[in-house]
Each structure stands twice: as structure tokens, then as C-alpha cells.
Coordinates of N, CA and C in Angstrom, one line a residue:
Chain A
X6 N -0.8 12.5 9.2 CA -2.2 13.0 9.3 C -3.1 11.8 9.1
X7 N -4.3 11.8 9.9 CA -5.0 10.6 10.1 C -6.1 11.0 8.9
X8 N -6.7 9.9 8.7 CA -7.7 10.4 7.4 C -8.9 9.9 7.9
X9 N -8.9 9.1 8.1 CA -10.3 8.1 8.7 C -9.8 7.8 10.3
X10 N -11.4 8.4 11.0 CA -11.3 7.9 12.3 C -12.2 6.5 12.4
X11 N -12.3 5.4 12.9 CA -13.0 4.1 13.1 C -13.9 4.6 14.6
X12 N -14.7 4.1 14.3 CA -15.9 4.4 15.6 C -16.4 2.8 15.6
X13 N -16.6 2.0 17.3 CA -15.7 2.4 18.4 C -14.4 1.9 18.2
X14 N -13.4 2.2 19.2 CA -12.4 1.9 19.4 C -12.0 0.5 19.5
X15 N -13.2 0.0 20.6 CA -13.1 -1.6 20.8 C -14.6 -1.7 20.8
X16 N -14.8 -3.0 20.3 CA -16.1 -3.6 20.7 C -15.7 -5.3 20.6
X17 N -16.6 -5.7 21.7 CA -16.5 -7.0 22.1 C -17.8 -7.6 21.9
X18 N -18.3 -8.7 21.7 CA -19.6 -9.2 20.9 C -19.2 -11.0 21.7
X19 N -20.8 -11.5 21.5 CA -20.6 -12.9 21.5 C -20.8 -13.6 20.1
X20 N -20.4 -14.6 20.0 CA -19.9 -15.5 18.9 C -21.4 -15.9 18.5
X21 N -21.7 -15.1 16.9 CA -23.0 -15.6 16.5 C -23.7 -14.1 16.3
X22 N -23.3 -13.4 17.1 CA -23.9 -11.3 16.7 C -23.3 -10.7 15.7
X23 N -24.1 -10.1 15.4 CA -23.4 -8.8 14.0 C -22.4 -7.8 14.8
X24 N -21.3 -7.5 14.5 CA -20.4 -6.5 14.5 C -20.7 -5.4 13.6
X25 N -20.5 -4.3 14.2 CA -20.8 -3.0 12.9 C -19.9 -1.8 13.4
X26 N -18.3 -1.8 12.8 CA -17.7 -0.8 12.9 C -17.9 0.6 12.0
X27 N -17.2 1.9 12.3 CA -17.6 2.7 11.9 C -16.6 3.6 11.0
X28 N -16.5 4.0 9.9 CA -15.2 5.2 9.4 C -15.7 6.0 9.1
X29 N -15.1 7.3 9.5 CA -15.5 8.8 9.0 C -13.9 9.6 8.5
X30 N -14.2 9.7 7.3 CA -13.0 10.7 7.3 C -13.0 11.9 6.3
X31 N -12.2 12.4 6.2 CA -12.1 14.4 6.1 C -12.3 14.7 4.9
X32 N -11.6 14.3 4.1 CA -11.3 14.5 2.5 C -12.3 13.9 1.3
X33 N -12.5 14.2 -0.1 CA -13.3 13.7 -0.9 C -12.5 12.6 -1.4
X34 N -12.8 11.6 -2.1 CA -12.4 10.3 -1.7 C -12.4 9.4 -3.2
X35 N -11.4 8.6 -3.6 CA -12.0 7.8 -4.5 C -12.6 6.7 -4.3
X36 N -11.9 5.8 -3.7 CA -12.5 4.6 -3.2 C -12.1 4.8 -1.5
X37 N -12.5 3.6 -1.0 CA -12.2 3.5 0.7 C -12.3 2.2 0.9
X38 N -11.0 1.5 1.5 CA -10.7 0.3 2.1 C -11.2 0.0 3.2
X39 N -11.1 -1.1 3.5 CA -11.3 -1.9 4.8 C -10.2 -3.4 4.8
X40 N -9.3 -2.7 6.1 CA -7.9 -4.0 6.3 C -8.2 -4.6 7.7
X41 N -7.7 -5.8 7.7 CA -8.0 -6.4 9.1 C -6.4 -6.9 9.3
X42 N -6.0 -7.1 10.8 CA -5.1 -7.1 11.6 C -5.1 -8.0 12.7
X43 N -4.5 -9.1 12.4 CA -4.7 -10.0 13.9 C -3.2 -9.9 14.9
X44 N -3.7 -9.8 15.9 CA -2.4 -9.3 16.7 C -1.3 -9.5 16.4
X45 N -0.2 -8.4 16.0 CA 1.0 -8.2 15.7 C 1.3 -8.9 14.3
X46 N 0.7 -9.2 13.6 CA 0.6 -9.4 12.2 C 1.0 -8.2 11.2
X47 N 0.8 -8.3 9.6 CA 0.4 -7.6 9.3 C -1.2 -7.5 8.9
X48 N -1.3 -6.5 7.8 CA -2.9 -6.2 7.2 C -3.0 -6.9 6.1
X49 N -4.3 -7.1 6.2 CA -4.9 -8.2 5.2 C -6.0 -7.0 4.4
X50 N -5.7 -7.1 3.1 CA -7.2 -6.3 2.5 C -8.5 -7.1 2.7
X51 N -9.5 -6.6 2.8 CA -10.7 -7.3 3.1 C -11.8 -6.9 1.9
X52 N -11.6 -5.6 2.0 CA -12.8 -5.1 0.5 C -12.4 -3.8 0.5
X53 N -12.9 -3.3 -1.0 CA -12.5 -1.8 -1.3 C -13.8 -1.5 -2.1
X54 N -14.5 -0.4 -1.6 CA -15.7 0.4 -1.9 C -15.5 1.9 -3.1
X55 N -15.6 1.9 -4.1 CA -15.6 3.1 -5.2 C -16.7 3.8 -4.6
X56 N -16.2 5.4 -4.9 CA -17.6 6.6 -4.4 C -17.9 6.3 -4.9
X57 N -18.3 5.6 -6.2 CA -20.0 5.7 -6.9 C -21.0 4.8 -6.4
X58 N -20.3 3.8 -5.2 CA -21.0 2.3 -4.9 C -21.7 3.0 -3.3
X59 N -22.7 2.3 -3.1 CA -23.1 2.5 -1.4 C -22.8 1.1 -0.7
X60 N -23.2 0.2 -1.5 CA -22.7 -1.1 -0.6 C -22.3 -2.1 -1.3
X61 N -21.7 -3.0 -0.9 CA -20.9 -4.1 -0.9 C -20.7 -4.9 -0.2
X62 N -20.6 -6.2 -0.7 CA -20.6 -7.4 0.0 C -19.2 -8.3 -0.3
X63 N -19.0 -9.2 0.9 CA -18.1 -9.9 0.5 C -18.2 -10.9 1.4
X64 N -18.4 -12.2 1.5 CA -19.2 -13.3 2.0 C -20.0 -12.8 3.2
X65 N -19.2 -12.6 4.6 CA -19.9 -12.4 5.7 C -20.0 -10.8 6.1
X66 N -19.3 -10.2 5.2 CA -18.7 -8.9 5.1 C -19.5 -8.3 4.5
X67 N -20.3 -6.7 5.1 CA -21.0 -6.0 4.2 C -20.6 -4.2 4.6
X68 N -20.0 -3.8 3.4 CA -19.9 -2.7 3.8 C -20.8 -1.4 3.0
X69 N -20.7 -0.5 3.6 CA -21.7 0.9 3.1 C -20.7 2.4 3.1
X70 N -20.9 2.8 2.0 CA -20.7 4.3 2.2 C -21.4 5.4 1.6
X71 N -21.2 6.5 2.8 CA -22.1 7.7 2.8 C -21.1 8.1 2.1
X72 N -21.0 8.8 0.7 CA -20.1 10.0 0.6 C -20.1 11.5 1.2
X73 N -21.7 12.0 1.1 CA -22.5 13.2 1.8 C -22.1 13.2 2.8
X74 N -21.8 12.2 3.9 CA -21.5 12.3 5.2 C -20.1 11.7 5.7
X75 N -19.4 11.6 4.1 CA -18.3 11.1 4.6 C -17.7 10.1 5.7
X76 N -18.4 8.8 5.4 CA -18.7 8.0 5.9 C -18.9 6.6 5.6
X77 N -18.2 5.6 6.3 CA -18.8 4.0 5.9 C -19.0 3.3 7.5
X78 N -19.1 1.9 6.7 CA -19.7 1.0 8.0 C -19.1 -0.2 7.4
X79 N -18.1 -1.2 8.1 CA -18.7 -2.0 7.8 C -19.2 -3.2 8.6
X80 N -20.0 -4.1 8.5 CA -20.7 -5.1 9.0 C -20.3 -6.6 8.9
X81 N -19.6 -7.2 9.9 CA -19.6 -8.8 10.5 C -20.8 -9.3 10.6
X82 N -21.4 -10.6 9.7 CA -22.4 -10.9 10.1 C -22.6 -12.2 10.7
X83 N -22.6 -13.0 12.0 CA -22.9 -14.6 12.5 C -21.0 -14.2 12.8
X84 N -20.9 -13.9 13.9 CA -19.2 -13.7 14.0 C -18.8 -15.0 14.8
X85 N -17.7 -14.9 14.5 CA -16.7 -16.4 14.7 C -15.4 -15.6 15.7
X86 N -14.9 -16.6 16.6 CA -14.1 -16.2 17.5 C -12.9 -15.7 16.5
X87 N -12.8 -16.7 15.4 CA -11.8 -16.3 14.4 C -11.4 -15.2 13.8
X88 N -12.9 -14.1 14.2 CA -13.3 -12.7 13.6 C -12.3 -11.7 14.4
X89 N -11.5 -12.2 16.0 CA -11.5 -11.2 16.5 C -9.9 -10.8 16.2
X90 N -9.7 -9.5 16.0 CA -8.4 -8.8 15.0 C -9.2 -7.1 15.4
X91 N -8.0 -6.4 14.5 CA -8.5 -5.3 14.9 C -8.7 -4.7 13.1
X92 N -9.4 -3.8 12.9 CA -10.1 -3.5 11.4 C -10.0 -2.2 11.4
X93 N -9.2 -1.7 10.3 CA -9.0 -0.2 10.0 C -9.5 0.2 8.7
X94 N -10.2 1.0 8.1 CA -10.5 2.3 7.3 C -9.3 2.8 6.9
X95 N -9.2 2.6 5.2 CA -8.1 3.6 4.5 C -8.6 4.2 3.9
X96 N -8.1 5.1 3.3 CA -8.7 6.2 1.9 C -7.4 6.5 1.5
X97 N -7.5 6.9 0.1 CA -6.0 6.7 -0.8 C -6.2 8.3 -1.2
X98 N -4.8 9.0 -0.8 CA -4.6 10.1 -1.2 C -4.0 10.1 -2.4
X99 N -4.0 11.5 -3.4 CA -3.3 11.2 -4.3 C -2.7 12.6 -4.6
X100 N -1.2 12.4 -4.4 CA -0.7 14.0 -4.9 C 0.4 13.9 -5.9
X101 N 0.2 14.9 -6.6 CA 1.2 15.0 -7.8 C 1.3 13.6 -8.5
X102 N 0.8 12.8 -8.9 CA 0.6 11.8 -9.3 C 1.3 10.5 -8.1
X103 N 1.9 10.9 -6.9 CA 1.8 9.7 -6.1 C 0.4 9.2 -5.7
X104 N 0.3 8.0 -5.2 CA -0.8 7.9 -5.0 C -0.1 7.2 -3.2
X105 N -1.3 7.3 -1.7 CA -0.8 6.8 -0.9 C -2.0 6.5 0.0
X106 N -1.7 5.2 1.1 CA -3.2 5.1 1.5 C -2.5 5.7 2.8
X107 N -4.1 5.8 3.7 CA -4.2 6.9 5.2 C -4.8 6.2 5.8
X108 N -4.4 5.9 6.8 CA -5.4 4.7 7.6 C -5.8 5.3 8.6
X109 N -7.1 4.7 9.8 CA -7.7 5.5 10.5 C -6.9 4.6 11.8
X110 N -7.5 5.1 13.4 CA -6.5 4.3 14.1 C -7.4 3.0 14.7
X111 N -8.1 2.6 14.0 CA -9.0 1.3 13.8 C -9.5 0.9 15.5
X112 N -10.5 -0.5 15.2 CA -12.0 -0.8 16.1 C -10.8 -2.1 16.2
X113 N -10.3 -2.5 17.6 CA -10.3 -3.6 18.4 C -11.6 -4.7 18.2
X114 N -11.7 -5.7 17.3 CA -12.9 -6.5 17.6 C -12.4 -7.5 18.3
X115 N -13.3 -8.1 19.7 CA -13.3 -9.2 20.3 C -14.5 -10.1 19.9
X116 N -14.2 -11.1 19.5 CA -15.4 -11.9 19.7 C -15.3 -13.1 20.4
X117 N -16.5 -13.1 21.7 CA -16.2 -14.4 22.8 C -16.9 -15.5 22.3
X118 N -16.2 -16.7 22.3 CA -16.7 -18.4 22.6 C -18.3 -18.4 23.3
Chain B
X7 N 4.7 -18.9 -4.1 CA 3.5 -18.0 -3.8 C 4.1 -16.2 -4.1
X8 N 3.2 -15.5 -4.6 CA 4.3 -14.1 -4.4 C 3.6 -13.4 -3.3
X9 N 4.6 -12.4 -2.6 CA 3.7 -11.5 -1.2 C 5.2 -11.1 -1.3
X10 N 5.4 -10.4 0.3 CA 6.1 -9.7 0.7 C 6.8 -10.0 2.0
X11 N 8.2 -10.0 2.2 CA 8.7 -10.5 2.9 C 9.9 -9.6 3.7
X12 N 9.3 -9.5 5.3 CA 10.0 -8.7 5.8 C 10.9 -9.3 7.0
X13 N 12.6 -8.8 6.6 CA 13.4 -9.3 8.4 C 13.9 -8.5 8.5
X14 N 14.6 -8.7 9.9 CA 13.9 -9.7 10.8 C 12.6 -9.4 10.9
X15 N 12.1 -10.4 12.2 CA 10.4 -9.8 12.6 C 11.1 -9.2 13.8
X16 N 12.0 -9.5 14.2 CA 12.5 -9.3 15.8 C 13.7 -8.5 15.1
X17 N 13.7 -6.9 16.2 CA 15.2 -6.5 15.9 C 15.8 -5.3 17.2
X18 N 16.1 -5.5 17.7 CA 17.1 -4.8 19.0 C 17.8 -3.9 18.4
X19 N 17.6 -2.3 19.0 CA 18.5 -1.4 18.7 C 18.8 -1.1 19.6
X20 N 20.6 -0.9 20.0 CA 21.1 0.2 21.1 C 21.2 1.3 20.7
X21 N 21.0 2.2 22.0 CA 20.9 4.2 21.5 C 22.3 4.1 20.8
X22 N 21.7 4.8 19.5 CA 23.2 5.8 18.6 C 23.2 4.8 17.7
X23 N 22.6 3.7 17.7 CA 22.9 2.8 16.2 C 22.2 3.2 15.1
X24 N 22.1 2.8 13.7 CA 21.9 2.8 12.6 C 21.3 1.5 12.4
X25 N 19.7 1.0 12.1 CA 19.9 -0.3 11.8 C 18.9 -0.3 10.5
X26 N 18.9 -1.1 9.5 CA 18.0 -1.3 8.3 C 16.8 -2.5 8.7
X27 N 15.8 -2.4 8.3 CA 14.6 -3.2 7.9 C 14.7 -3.6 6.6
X28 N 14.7 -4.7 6.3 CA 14.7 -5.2 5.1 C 12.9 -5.6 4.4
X29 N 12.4 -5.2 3.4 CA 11.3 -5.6 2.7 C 11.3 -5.6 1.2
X30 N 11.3 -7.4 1.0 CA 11.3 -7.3 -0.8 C 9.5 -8.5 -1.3
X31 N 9.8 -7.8 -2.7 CA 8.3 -8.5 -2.7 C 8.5 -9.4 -4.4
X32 N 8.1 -10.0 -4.6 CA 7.8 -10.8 -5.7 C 6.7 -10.3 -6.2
X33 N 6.1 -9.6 -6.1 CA 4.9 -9.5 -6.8 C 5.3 -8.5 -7.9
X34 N 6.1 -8.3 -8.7 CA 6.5 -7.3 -9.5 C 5.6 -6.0 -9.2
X35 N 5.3 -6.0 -8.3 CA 4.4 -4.4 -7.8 C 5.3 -3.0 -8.1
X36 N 4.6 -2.1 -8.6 CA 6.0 -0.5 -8.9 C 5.8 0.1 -7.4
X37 N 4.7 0.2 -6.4 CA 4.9 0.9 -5.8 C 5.0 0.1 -4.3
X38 N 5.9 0.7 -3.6 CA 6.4 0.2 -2.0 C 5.8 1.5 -1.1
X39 N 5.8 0.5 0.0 CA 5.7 2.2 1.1 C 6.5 1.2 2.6
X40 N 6.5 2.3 3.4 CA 6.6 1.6 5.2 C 5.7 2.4 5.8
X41 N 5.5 1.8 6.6 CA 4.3 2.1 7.8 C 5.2 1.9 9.1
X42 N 4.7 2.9 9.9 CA 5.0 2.5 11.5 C 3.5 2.5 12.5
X43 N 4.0 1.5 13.4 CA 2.4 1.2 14.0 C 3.4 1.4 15.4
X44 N 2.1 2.4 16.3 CA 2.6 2.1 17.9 C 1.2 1.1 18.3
X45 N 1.7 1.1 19.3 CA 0.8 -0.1 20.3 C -0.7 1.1 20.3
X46 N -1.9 0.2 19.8 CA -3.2 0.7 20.4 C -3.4 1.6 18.6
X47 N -2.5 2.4 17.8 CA -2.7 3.2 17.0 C -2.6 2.4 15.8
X48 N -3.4 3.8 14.7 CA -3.2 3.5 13.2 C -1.9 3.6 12.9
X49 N -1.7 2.9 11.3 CA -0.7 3.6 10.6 C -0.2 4.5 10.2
X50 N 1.2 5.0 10.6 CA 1.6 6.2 10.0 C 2.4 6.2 8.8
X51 N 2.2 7.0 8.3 CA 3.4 6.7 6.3 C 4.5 7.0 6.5
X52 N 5.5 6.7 6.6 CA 6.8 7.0 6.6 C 7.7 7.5 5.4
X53 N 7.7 6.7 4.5 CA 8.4 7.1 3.4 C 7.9 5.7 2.4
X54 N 7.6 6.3 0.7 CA 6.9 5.6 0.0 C 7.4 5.8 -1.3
X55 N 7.3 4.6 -1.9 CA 8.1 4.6 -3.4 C 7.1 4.6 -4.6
X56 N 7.1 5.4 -5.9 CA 5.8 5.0 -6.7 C 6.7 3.9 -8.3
X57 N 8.0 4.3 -8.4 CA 9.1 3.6 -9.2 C 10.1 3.4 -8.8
X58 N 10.9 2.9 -9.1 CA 12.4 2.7 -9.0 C 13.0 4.0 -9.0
X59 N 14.4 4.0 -8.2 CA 15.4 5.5 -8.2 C 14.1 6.7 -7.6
X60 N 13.1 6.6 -7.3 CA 12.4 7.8 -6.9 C 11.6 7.4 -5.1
X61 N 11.8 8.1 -4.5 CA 10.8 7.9 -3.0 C 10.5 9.6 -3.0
X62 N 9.3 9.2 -1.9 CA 9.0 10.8 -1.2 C 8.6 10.1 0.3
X63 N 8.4 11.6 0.8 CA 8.6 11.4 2.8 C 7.2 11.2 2.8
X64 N 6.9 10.3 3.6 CA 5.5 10.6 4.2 C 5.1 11.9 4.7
X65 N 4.9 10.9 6.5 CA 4.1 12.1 7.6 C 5.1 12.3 8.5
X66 N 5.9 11.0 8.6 CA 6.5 11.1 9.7 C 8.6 10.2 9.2
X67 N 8.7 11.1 8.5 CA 10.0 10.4 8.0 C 11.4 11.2 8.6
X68 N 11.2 12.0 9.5 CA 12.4 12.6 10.5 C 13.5 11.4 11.1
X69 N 14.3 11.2 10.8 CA 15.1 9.9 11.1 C 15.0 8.4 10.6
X70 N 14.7 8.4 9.5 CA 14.5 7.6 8.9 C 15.1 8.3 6.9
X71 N 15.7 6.7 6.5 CA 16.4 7.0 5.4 C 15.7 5.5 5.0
X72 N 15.4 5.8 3.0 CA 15.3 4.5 2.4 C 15.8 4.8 1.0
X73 N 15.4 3.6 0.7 CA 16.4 3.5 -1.3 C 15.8 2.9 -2.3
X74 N 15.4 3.1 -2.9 CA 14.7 2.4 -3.9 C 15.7 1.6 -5.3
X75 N 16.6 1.0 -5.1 CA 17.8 0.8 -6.1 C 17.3 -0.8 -7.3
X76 N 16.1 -1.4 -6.8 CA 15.5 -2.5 -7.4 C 14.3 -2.8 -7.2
X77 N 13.4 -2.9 -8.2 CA 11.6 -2.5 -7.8 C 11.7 -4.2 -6.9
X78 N 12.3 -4.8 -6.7 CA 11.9 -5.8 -5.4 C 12.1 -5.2 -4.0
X79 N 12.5 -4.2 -3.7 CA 13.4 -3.8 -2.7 C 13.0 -2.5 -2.0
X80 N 12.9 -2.3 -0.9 CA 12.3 -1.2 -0.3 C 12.9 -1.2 1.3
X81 N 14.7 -1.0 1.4 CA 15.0 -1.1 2.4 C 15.0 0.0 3.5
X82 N 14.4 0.1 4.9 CA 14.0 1.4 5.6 C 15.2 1.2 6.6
X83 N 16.6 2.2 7.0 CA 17.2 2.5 7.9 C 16.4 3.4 8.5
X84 N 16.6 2.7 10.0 CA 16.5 4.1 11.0 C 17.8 4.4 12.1
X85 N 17.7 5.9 11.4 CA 18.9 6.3 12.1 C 18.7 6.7 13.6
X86 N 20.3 6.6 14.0 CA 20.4 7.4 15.2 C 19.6 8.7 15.6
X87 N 19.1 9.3 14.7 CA 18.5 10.9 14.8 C 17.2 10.3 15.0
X88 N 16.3 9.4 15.0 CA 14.8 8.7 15.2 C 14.9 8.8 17.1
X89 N 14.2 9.7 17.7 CA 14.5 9.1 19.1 C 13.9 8.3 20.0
X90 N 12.5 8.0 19.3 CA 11.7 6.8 19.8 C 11.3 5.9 18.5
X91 N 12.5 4.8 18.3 CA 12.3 4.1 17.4 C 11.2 2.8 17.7
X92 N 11.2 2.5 19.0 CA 10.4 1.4 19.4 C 9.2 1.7 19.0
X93 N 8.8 0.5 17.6 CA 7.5 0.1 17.4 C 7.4 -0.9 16.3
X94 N 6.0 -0.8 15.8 CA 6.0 -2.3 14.5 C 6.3 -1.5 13.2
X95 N 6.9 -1.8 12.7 CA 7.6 -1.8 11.4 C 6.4 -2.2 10.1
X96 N 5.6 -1.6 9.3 CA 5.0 -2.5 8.4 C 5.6 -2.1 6.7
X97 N 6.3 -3.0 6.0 CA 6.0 -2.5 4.5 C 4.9 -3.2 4.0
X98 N 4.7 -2.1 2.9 CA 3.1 -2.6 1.5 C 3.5 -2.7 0.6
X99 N 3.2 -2.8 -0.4 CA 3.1 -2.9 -1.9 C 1.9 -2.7 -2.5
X100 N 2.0 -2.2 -3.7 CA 0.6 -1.8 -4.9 C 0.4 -2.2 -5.8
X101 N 0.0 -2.9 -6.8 CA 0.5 -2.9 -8.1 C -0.7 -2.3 -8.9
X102 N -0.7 -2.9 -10.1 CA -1.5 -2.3 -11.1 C -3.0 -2.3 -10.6
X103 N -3.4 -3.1 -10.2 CA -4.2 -4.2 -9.6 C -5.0 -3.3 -8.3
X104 N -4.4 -2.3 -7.9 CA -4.7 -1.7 -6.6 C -6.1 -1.6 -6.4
X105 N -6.8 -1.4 -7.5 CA -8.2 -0.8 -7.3 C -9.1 -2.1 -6.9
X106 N -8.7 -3.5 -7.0 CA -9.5 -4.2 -6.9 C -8.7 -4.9 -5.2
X107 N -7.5 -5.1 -5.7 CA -7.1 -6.1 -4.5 C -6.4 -5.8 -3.4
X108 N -6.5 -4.2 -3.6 CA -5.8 -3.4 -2.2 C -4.2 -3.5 -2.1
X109 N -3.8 -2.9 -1.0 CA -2.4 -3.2 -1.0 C -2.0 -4.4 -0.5
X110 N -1.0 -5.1 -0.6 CA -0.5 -6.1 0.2 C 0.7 -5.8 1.2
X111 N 0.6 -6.6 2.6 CA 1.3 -6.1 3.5 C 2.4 -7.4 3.6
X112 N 3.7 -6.7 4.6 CA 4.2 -8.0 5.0 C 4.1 -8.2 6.3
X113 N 4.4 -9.3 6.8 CA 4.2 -9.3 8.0 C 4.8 -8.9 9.3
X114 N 5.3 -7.6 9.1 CA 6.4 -7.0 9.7 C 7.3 -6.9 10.5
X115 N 8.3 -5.9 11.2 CA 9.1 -6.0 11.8 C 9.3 -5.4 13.3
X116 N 9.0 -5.8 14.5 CA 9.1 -5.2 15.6 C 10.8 -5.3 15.9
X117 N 10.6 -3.5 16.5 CA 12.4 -2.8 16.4 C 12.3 -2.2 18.1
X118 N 13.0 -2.8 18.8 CA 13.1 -2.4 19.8 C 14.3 -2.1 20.4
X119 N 14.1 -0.7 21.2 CA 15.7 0.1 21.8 C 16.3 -0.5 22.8
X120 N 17.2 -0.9 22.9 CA 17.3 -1.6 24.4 C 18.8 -0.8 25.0

């Protein structure tokens, strides 16, 4: 089951623009991740947002979340060709005392020279 | 350095085999999981460990078998009964630590039917 959908799929930008990917997902939430993925790799954690926070920073990285709307963003800022990977949205389920993360099916970023 | 370490990266299955993924980690972490990634998609959970001697199924664990016999160790067979095994293979790990530094991945395993 998918938890978080990423809004867009792909986006492609020039080298030096703000990127601003999107996650929405279904369930009430404790915190919500953001992993990055460079082709056929694996995932790198990037930052992790608590419902009680709206935003967060992390050098070029800024992320936000709506809980009311079940919702985050997060934001590339002055991007670098080095930026481009693909970036997915988790949210960590927890049952019966497992705990497990749910990823969304993540934003393709290109960034051109 | 500690992380997580998956082989092969490269692995050829013919129809009707049995083959294992191997993923161990140094990070003394208690909890393991596997992921499967198709081309273009998110992750799916396959089967995930929170201690030693215990696993549960994900979303998608129909043909697939794992073992939890040493908290380094999180080996995933996919059996013959999986009928589209071709894709990327990822294990994670958690530790205490989860809330700040996320999970850690390895750099996984592409399993292809030939």
C-alpha cells in the first residue's frame, strides 16, 4: 500500500532554480521523511519532519508540512546538476509495536548545466 | 565506516530457481527490512525484521522467504513461486537513532530472470 503520493512525477529545472516537490499522504502521521535516490543506487535520508514542526531546514533543503492537509513540500534551493536523483516521501507506520516506513512513488528531479 | 552491505549488486535468475540476497550491517541496528523497487516506482515492503528470531510480511511477500538468525543479517530468498522476480532489491536498517537519522539503505541488488 502506497502512503505518500509525490507531486510531479518528473520535473526538470535549470542549474541555479528552486525545485519544489510535493507529498500527500492518507494516514495520521508521526513524523515524515524525505530520501533521495541517484540512479540505481540506494536511498540516502535527507531530513525527517515531526507533526508538531511546519518547517525545516537543512543547508539547501527546506522542507514544510501541512498536517490539516496532509501534506509536505520539500524545496531545492540554487540547484546543482549534482541535485539530479529522484526524491521520495515516507511516513512510518506503526502496528502492534512494529514500526515500518511507506514510501510514496517519488519526483524524478533533472537538473540541466 | 558502519552501513550496510548488499551482494551481489548483479544477480541472474533462471525460471524455477531459488536464489538468496544477501544484506548485513555493522551498525548494530535491531531492525532490518527489504524493499523491492520496479523501474519508474516507489518502494514496496517486502518482509521486515524488528529483533532477532522474529520477521513479519510486508505488502508484497508472496514468494519470498527471509531469516533473521543474527541481528547483522537479513538474508531475502526468492523463491521459484515469485513470478516476476525482475527488479532492484533494496535492504534498510533502523536503529535506536531512527527519529533523527532515518533509515539507512544499502546499495542494493538488481535480480534479473533470464
Amino acid at each position: 500500500s502506497q502512503q505518500g503520493e509525490e507531486d510531479p512525477q518528473a520535473l526538470s529545472i535549470q542549474e541555479g532554480e528552486n525545485a519544489t516537490m510535493n507529498c500527500s499522504y492518507k494516514t495520521s502521521i508521526n513524523n515524515l521523511q524525505w530520501y533521495r535516490q541517484n540512479s540505481g543506487r540506494g536511498l540516502v535520508h535527507l531530513i525527517l519532519i515531526r507533526s508538531n514542526e511546519r518547517e525545516k531546514h537543512s543547508g539547501r533543503l527546506r522542507v514544510t508540512l501541512d498536517t490539516s492537509k496532509k501534506s509536505s513540500s520539500l524545496l531545492i534551493t540554487a540547484s546543482r546538476a549534482a541535485d539530479t536523483a529522484s526524491y521520495f516521501c515516507a511516513t512510518v507506520l506503526t502496528q502492534g509495536g512494529s514500526e515500518k516506513l511507506v514510501f510514496g512513488k517519488g519526483t524524478k528531479l533533472t537538473v540541466n548545466p | 565506516d558502519g552501513g550496510i552491505t548488499q551482494s551481489p549488486k548483479y544477480l541472474f535468475r533462471k525460471e524455477g530457481q531459488n536464489v538468496t540476497l544477501s544484506c548485513e550491517q555493522n551498525l548494530n541496528h535491531d531492525a532490518m527490512y527489504w524493499y523491492r523497487q520496479d523501474p519508474g516506482q516507489g518502494l514496496r515492503l517486502i518482509y521486515y525484521s524488528q529483533i532477532v528470531n522474529d520477521f513479519q510480511k510486508g505488502d508484497i511477500a508472496e514468494g519470498y522467504s527471509v531469516s533473521r538468525e543474527k541481528k547483522e543479517s537479513f538474508p531475502l530468498t526468492v523463491t521459484s513461486a515469485q513470478k516476476n522476480p525482475t527488479a532492484f532489491y533494496l535492504c534498510a536498517s533502523r536503529g535506536a537513532g531512527g527519529l533523527k537519522y532515518g533509515y539507512t539503505f544499502g546499495s542494493g541488488t538488481r535480480l534479473t530472470v533470464v
